[in-house]
Amino acid sequence: MLIPLVVANLKMTIRNRQALFWALAFPLIFVAIFGLFDMDKPPTTTIHIVDYAQDDLSRGLVQNLSQIQTFKVAEKWDETQARKKLKNGDIRYLLVIPKGLANTMADGSPAGLSFVFDERSPTASTVIGMIDRFLGQMNLELAKAPTLLELQPQGILSRKMGYFDFLLPGLVGMGVMTYSIIGLASAIALYREQKILKRILATPLRVRNFFAAQILSYLVISLAQAAIIMAAGMTFFGAKVYGNYLYLVLLVLLGNVIFLNLGFIVGSIAKNVNAANGLGNAVSMPMMFLSGVFFPKEGLPRILAIIVQYLPLSPMLDAIRGVALESKSLLDYPTELGILAAWIVVTSVIAVRVFRFG
Amino acid sequence: MKGNQPPDDVIKVEGLVKRFGTLAAVDGISFSVRRGEVFGILGPNGAGKTTALECIEGLQKPTAGQIQVLGMDLQRDAEQVKARIGVQLQASAYFEYLTLREILRLFGRFYPHHVPPDELLSKVSLSEKANTTVGKLSGGQRQRFTIAATLVNDPDVVFLDEPTTGLDPQARRSLWDFIQEIHREGRTVVLTTHYMEEAEFLCQRVAIMDRGKIVALDTPTNLVRALPTPYQVKVVAGGDASKDGLEALDCVKGVGFGEDGAFYLRSADAARTLPALLTWANQSQVRLEHLEVQPATLEDVFLELTGHALRE
């Protein structure tokens, strides 16, 4: 009794264009949009230079500075004008080289270079650090000091993780969540409205078999969804997934059980299909934006972040990202799995309580 | 009646009550349905027909009362009962993305024993629609399909909830044929309707329901015969025929004046009213332009029993 119902459900899904759109096209559009943007190319920072010294030393300094990869230098600026532009936010960094640089140096007293920057610039501290390091090196070179200690950076995390790599698991979670909540909720509401549920109740089919068939077919769909979204991101936009695929499958299934329960609940509470749609959106939208689909949720205000980490999508995404991007094991996520398990229990109990056939 | 039921009762309902909050949709009804009959539940919208039917089908839990179907207790053996009954719900649809054949096959799988889809479709003349979806059927075809779907498990008892509501007269006629065929196959049919002519045409026995109660239960003929005025005499008279004269005729219990300009005489015995009418017409020099005797209908029975019309 179970398998024919699952097969019938899958058939209906494939024939239902609108359902397919929400299941696949919607997340794939996001994949394509974000995949086409190169969010990871390090932005080149332009340093504007006001050179009062105009001597060999200052010219050498600027020359060396422009050879740093991420820097571009814009020379021959007038200080007043440059400061005004900086205040307006048109430029971000301004290096002022004082008059008589070479002479001051020759005296042996330190020469002060003013570095004016826009405090709102998110990369300011990095840039200041780089300039500082650059000047330190220049100092050593000018003092002709021998290199005693040399930093040899060795990247332990040899894998390059870009924004798109971070985003892709988020889109998988989003796709699975929205389809399961909204899709199942409106299907249940429609079946009730059209008395299909009641008609099924009039047969000897056991209620739990009906439930099981719905959940089973949606789990199959969600895995296909996850696989297609992942594959699209990896094939067309070069996203990297390093972890164990079996863990990913388990996490998708685990999270999706919660979303399906939510779908049952929403579909049972809603008066009709439209209401189910609206309510389904109301449930999934906040999770989509808060649970870190697009941005790390650490950026949220603290209280919000604390609440959000207990929403079902958050632990699911955290664990999926850990597995996919850092090759972690499921055992590294006991808290996340605990939260998911708690959600499964709670939503199952509520779903069985509120579900109604007529 | 208790303990004295004939053995061939397929449905026994005793003291069935279904309350929604304070409203008693079904207010203590008892009746039996005999094997192989077409049993009708006739009543206006809101009389409690559907609720009563759904209680017997195991779709709603009664507030009180006993229900036996095919000798089994509905509460205890719901699953076995459901395996042997066929249910058509009022205005229900089927999966919109499955073909007729796929739906029948799927529903067949829910039963231990089932009939091949193509056999069912040919029975209701929908063979050529086997690969289309329900959405592409006309109203009449759709109703025929829902009837085919009730037969998917070759049931002993078939429940039809207002099977012809919303159909045009022609489609209704053709559906009646299918229902009669189901009956000829030896199945018991229980149907609800608010069309008297449907109950009169199809049903061996009719229970008349109003406000949650059964107000009468008998064969259509007996129900009409039991009326104080089982006949209606329609008279169109020329000249100055007066109501008073007609009311005084033998066995006439009342006279109505129709919008069609005719008098309607409710008569306890047409065989005595007619000669009196002819004599009266002769004596008072009234020309009878039209004269018609009809038996009263279930509509009149309903009016008599409840004091209000079936459809208002």
Short mmCIF file of N, CA, C and O in Angstrom, two decimals, chain B residues 114-188:
data_model
loop_
_atom_site.label_atom_id
_atom_site.label_comp_id
_atom_site.label_asym_id
_atom_site.label_seq_id
_atom_site.Cartn_x
_atom_site.Cartn_y
_atom_site.Cartn_z
N HIS B 114 -9.39 -6.03 -5.45
CA HIS B 114 -9.80 -4.90 -6.30
C HIS B 114 -10.05 -5.29 -7.75
O HIS B 114 -9.58 -6.30 -8.24
N VAL B 115 -10.82 -4.42 -8.41
CA VAL B 115 -11.25 -4.65 -9.79
C VAL B 115 -10.29 -3.90 -10.72
O VAL B 115 -9.88 -2.79 -10.41
N PRO B 116 -9.93 -4.48 -11.88
CA PRO B 116 -9.02 -3.78 -12.81
C PRO B 116 -9.61 -2.44 -13.26
O PRO B 116 -10.82 -2.38 -13.57
N PRO B 117 -8.78 -1.40 -13.33
CA PRO B 117 -9.26 -0.05 -13.69
C PRO B 117 -10.04 -0.02 -15.00
O PRO B 117 -11.09 0.63 -15.08
N ASP B 118 -9.54 -0.72 -16.02
CA ASP B 118 -10.20 -0.62 -17.33
C ASP B 118 -11.61 -1.20 -17.30
O ASP B 118 -12.49 -0.72 -17.99
N GLU B 119 -11.80 -2.22 -16.47
CA GLU B 119 -13.13 -2.81 -16.33
C GLU B 119 -14.09 -1.78 -15.73
O GLU B 119 -15.23 -1.63 -16.19
N LEU B 120 -13.60 -1.07 -14.72
CA LEU B 120 -14.44 -0.06 -14.07
C LEU B 120 -14.78 1.08 -15.04
O LEU B 120 -15.91 1.55 -15.11
N LEU B 121 -13.76 1.51 -15.79
CA LEU B 121 -13.98 2.64 -16.71
C LEU B 121 -14.97 2.26 -17.80
O LEU B 121 -15.81 3.06 -18.19
N SER B 122 -14.88 1.03 -18.30
CA SER B 122 -15.81 0.66 -19.36
C SER B 122 -17.23 0.56 -18.81
O SER B 122 -18.20 0.86 -19.50
N LYS B 123 -17.34 0.19 -17.55
CA LYS B 123 -18.67 0.10 -16.93
C LYS B 123 -19.38 1.45 -16.92
O LYS B 123 -20.59 1.53 -17.06
N VAL B 124 -18.61 2.54 -16.74
CA VAL B 124 -19.24 3.86 -16.72
C VAL B 124 -18.98 4.62 -18.02
O VAL B 124 -19.05 5.86 -18.06
N SER B 125 -18.66 3.86 -19.09
CA SER B 125 -18.44 4.43 -20.43
C SER B 125 -17.38 5.53 -20.45
O SER B 125 -17.55 6.57 -21.07
N LEU B 126 -16.27 5.29 -19.75
CA LEU B 126 -15.19 6.28 -19.77
C LEU B 126 -13.89 5.64 -20.27
O LEU B 126 -12.81 6.17 -20.04
N SER B 127 -14.02 4.53 -21.00
CA SER B 127 -12.82 3.81 -21.44
C SER B 127 -11.87 4.71 -22.23
O SER B 127 -10.66 4.66 -22.05
N GLU B 128 -12.44 5.53 -23.09
CA GLU B 128 -11.56 6.34 -23.96
C GLU B 128 -10.92 7.50 -23.19
O GLU B 128 -10.05 8.19 -23.70
N LYS B 129 -11.35 7.70 -21.91
CA LYS B 129 -10.76 8.77 -21.10
C LYS B 129 -9.71 8.24 -20.12
O LYS B 129 -9.27 8.97 -19.24
N ALA B 130 -9.37 6.97 -20.27
CA ALA B 130 -8.49 6.33 -19.28
C ALA B 130 -7.20 7.10 -19.02
O ALA B 130 -6.68 7.12 -17.91
N ASN B 131 -6.69 7.76 -20.08
CA ASN B 131 -5.40 8.44 -19.92
C ASN B 131 -5.51 9.94 -19.72
O ASN B 131 -4.53 10.66 -19.81
N THR B 132 -6.73 10.42 -19.49
CA THR B 132 -6.86 11.85 -19.22
C THR B 132 -6.98 12.07 -17.71
O THR B 132 -7.15 11.14 -16.94
N THR B 133 -6.88 13.34 -17.32
CA THR B 133 -6.99 13.65 -15.90
C THR B 133 -8.42 14.11 -15.59
O THR B 133 -9.17 14.48 -16.50
N VAL B 134 -8.76 14.08 -14.32
CA VAL B 134 -10.12 14.41 -13.90
C VAL B 134 -10.50 15.83 -14.34
O VAL B 134 -11.65 16.09 -14.70
N GLY B 135 -9.53 16.73 -14.33
CA GLY B 135 -9.79 18.12 -14.68
C GLY B 135 -10.34 18.30 -16.08
O GLY B 135 -10.97 19.31 -16.40
N LYS B 136 -10.09 17.32 -16.95
CA LYS B 136 -10.52 17.47 -18.35
C LYS B 136 -11.88 16.82 -18.61
O LYS B 136 -12.31 16.71 -19.75
N LEU B 137 -12.55 16.36 -17.54
CA LEU B 137 -13.85 15.71 -17.72
C LEU B 137 -14.98 16.72 -17.55
O LEU B 137 -14.83 17.72 -16.85
N SER B 138 -16.13 16.43 -18.19
CA SER B 138 -17.32 17.26 -17.97
C SER B 138 -17.91 16.88 -16.62
O SER B 138 -17.53 15.88 -16.02
N GLY B 139 -18.87 17.69 -16.15
CA GLY B 139 -19.48 17.43 -14.85
C GLY B 139 -20.08 16.03 -14.75
O GLY B 139 -19.88 15.32 -13.77
N GLY B 140 -20.79 15.63 -15.80
CA GLY B 140 -21.42 14.31 -15.80
C GLY B 140 -20.39 13.19 -15.81
O GLY B 140 -20.52 12.21 -15.09
N GLN B 141 -19.35 13.38 -16.65
CA GLN B 141 -18.29 12.37 -16.71
C GLN B 141 -17.59 12.24 -15.36
O GLN B 141 -17.25 11.14 -14.92
N ARG B 142 -17.39 13.38 -14.71
CA ARG B 142 -16.72 13.38 -13.42
C ARG B 142 -17.52 12.58 -12.39
O ARG B 142 -16.97 11.79 -11.65
N GLN B 143 -18.85 12.81 -12.39
CA GLN B 143 -19.68 12.07 -11.44
C GLN B 143 -19.64 10.58 -11.75
O GLN B 143 -19.61 9.76 -10.85
N ARG B 144 -19.64 10.25 -13.05
CA ARG B 144 -19.56 8.84 -13.42
C ARG B 144 -18.24 8.26 -12.95
O ARG B 144 -18.18 7.12 -12.48
N PHE B 145 -17.18 9.05 -13.07
CA PHE B 145 -15.88 8.56 -12.62
C PHE B 145 -15.87 8.32 -11.10
O PHE B 145 -15.36 7.30 -10.64
N THR B 146 -16.49 9.24 -10.35
CA THR B 146 -16.48 9.04 -8.90
C THR B 146 -17.30 7.79 -8.55
O THR B 146 -16.99 7.11 -7.57
N ILE B 147 -18.31 7.47 -9.36
CA ILE B 147 -19.06 6.24 -9.12
C ILE B 147 -18.20 5.03 -9.43
O ILE B 147 -18.16 4.07 -8.67
N ALA B 148 -17.45 5.11 -10.55
CA ALA B 148 -16.53 4.00 -10.87
C ALA B 148 -15.56 3.80 -9.72
O ALA B 148 -15.24 2.66 -9.35
N ALA B 149 -15.09 4.93 -9.14
CA ALA B 149 -14.12 4.83 -8.06
C ALA B 149 -14.70 4.18 -6.81
O ALA B 149 -13.98 3.55 -6.04
N THR B 150 -16.02 4.29 -6.61
CA THR B 150 -16.61 3.63 -5.44
C THR B 150 -16.66 2.12 -5.63
O THR B 150 -16.81 1.38 -4.68
N LEU B 151 -16.54 1.67 -6.90
CA LEU B 151 -16.67 0.24 -7.17
C LEU B 151 -15.33 -0.47 -7.23
O LEU B 151 -15.25 -1.65 -7.54
N VAL B 152 -14.27 0.26 -6.92
CA VAL B 152 -12.91 -0.24 -7.13
C VAL B 152 -12.64 -1.51 -6.32
O VAL B 152 -11.83 -2.34 -6.71
N ASN B 153 -13.33 -1.68 -5.20
CA ASN B 153 -13.11 -2.86 -4.36
C ASN B 153 -14.25 -3.86 -4.47
O ASN B 153 -14.40 -4.72 -3.62
N ASP B 154 -15.08 -3.73 -5.52
CA ASP B 154 -16.23 -4.61 -5.71
C ASP B 154 -17.07 -4.68 -4.43
O ASP B 154 -17.27 -5.75 -3.85
N PRO B 155 -17.56 -3.53 -3.97
CA PRO B 155 -18.16 -3.46 -2.63
C PRO B 155 -19.54 -4.10 -2.56
O PRO B 155 -20.22 -4.25 -3.57
N ASP B 156 -19.95 -4.48 -1.34
CA ASP B 156 -21.30 -5.00 -1.11
C ASP B 156 -22.29 -3.85 -0.95
O ASP B 156 -23.44 -3.96 -1.33
N VAL B 157 -21.81 -2.77 -0.34
CA VAL B 157 -22.68 -1.63 -0.11
C VAL B 157 -22.04 -0.40 -0.73
O VAL B 157 -20.84 -0.17 -0.58
N VAL B 158 -22.82 0.39 -1.45
CA VAL B 158 -22.31 1.60 -2.09
C VAL B 158 -23.04 2.80 -1.51
O VAL B 158 -24.27 2.82 -1.45
N PHE B 159 -22.27 3.78 -1.05
CA PHE B 159 -22.85 5.01 -0.51
C PHE B 159 -22.65 6.15 -1.50
O PHE B 159 -21.52 6.42 -1.92
N LEU B 160 -23.73 6.80 -1.87
CA LEU B 160 -23.63 7.91 -2.81
C LEU B 160 -24.23 9.16 -2.16
O LEU B 160 -25.41 9.17 -1.81
N ASP B 161 -23.41 10.18 -1.98
CA ASP B 161 -23.90 11.40 -1.32
C ASP B 161 -24.25 12.44 -2.38
O ASP B 161 -23.37 13.01 -3.01
N GLU B 162 -25.52 12.66 -2.56
CA GLU B 162 -26.03 13.59 -3.57
C GLU B 162 -25.33 13.40 -4.91
O GLU B 162 -24.69 14.31 -5.43
N PRO B 163 -25.50 12.20 -5.50
CA PRO B 163 -24.73 11.89 -6.70
C PRO B 163 -25.07 12.77 -7.90
O PRO B 163 -24.24 12.92 -8.79
N THR B 164 -26.25 13.34 -7.95
CA THR B 164 -26.62 14.08 -9.17
C THR B 164 -26.75 15.57 -8.96
O THR B 164 -27.16 16.29 -9.88
N THR B 165 -26.38 16.05 -7.78
CA THR B 165 -26.49 17.50 -7.53
C THR B 165 -25.61 18.27 -8.51
O THR B 165 -24.45 17.94 -8.71
N GLY B 166 -26.18 19.28 -9.13
CA GLY B 166 -25.41 20.13 -10.03
C GLY B 166 -25.34 19.62 -11.47
O GLY B 166 -24.70 20.23 -12.31
N LEU B 167 -25.99 18.49 -11.74
CA LEU B 167 -25.96 17.97 -13.11
C LEU B 167 -27.18 18.44 -13.89
O LEU B 167 -28.25 18.67 -13.32
N ASP B 168 -27.03 18.55 -15.22
CA ASP B 168 -28.19 18.90 -16.03
C ASP B 168 -29.09 17.66 -16.14
O ASP B 168 -28.65 16.54 -15.88
N PRO B 169 -30.36 17.84 -16.53
CA PRO B 169 -31.32 16.73 -16.51
C PRO B 169 -30.85 15.50 -17.28
O PRO B 169 -31.03 14.37 -16.84
N GLN B 170 -30.20 15.74 -18.42
CA GLN B 170 -29.77 14.61 -19.23
C GLN B 170 -28.68 13.80 -18.54
O GLN B 170 -28.75 12.57 -18.48
N ALA B 171 -27.70 14.51 -17.98
CA ALA B 171 -26.62 13.83 -17.27
C ALA B 171 -27.17 13.11 -16.05
O ALA B 171 -26.72 12.02 -15.69
N ARG B 172 -28.18 13.71 -15.42
CA ARG B 172 -28.79 13.09 -14.24
C ARG B 172 -29.45 11.76 -14.64
O ARG B 172 -29.26 10.75 -14.00
N ARG B 173 -30.20 11.80 -15.75
CA ARG B 173 -30.87 10.60 -16.25
C ARG B 173 -29.85 9.49 -16.47
O ARG B 173 -30.04 8.35 -16.09
N SER B 174 -28.72 9.85 -17.12
CA SER B 174 -27.75 8.81 -17.47
C SER B 174 -27.10 8.26 -16.20
O SER B 174 -26.81 7.08 -16.10
N LEU B 175 -26.93 9.13 -15.20
CA LEU B 175 -26.35 8.65 -13.94
C LEU B 175 -27.31 7.70 -13.23
O LEU B 175 -26.89 6.71 -12.63
N TRP B 176 -28.62 8.01 -13.33
CA TRP B 176 -29.61 7.10 -12.73
C TRP B 176 -29.47 5.70 -13.31
O TRP B 176 -29.57 4.70 -12.60
N ASP B 177 -29.22 5.63 -14.65
CA ASP B 177 -29.03 4.32 -15.28
C ASP B 177 -27.87 3.56 -14.64
O ASP B 177 -27.97 2.37 -14.38
N PHE B 178 -26.76 4.29 -14.42
CA PHE B 178 -25.60 3.62 -13.83
C PHE B 178 -25.90 3.14 -12.41
O PHE B 178 -25.49 2.06 -12.01
N ILE B 179 -26.65 3.98 -11.67
CA ILE B 179 -26.98 3.58 -10.29
C ILE B 179 -27.87 2.34 -10.31
O ILE B 179 -27.67 1.41 -9.52
N GLN B 180 -28.81 2.31 -11.26
CA GLN B 180 -29.68 1.13 -11.35
C GLN B 180 -28.88 -0.11 -11.72
O GLN B 180 -29.18 -1.21 -11.27
N GLU B 181 -27.84 0.09 -12.55
CA GLU B 181 -27.04 -1.05 -12.94
C GLU B 181 -26.26 -1.59 -11.73
O GLU B 181 -26.16 -2.80 -11.54
N ILE B 182 -25.73 -0.67 -10.93
CA ILE B 182 -25.03 -1.09 -9.71
C ILE B 182 -25.97 -1.91 -8.83
O ILE B 182 -25.60 -2.94 -8.27
N HIS B 183 -27.20 -1.45 -8.77
CA HIS B 183 -28.21 -2.13 -7.98
C HIS B 183 -28.51 -3.52 -8.55
O HIS B 183 -28.63 -4.50 -7.82
N ARG B 184 -28.60 -3.60 -9.89
CA ARG B 184 -28.88 -4.89 -10.54
C ARG B 184 -27.77 -5.90 -10.30
O ARG B 184 -28.00 -7.11 -10.32
N GLU B 185 -26.54 -5.39 -10.07
CA GLU B 185 -25.43 -6.31 -9.79
C GLU B 185 -25.53 -6.91 -8.40
O GLU B 185 -24.64 -7.65 -7.98
N GLY B 186 -26.59 -6.57 -7.68
CA GLY B 186 -26.81 -7.18 -6.38
C GLY B 186 -26.24 -6.39 -5.22
O GLY B 186 -26.18 -6.87 -4.10
N ARG B 187 -25.80 -5.16 -5.49
CA ARG B 187 -25.25 -4.36 -4.40
C ARG B 187 -26.35 -3.56 -3.72
O ARG B 187 -27.35 -3.20 -4.33
N THR B 188 -26.13 -3.31 -2.46
CA THR B 188 -27.02 -2.43 -1.73
C THR B 188 -26.55 -1.00 -1.96
O THR B 188 -25.35 -0.73 -1.93
#
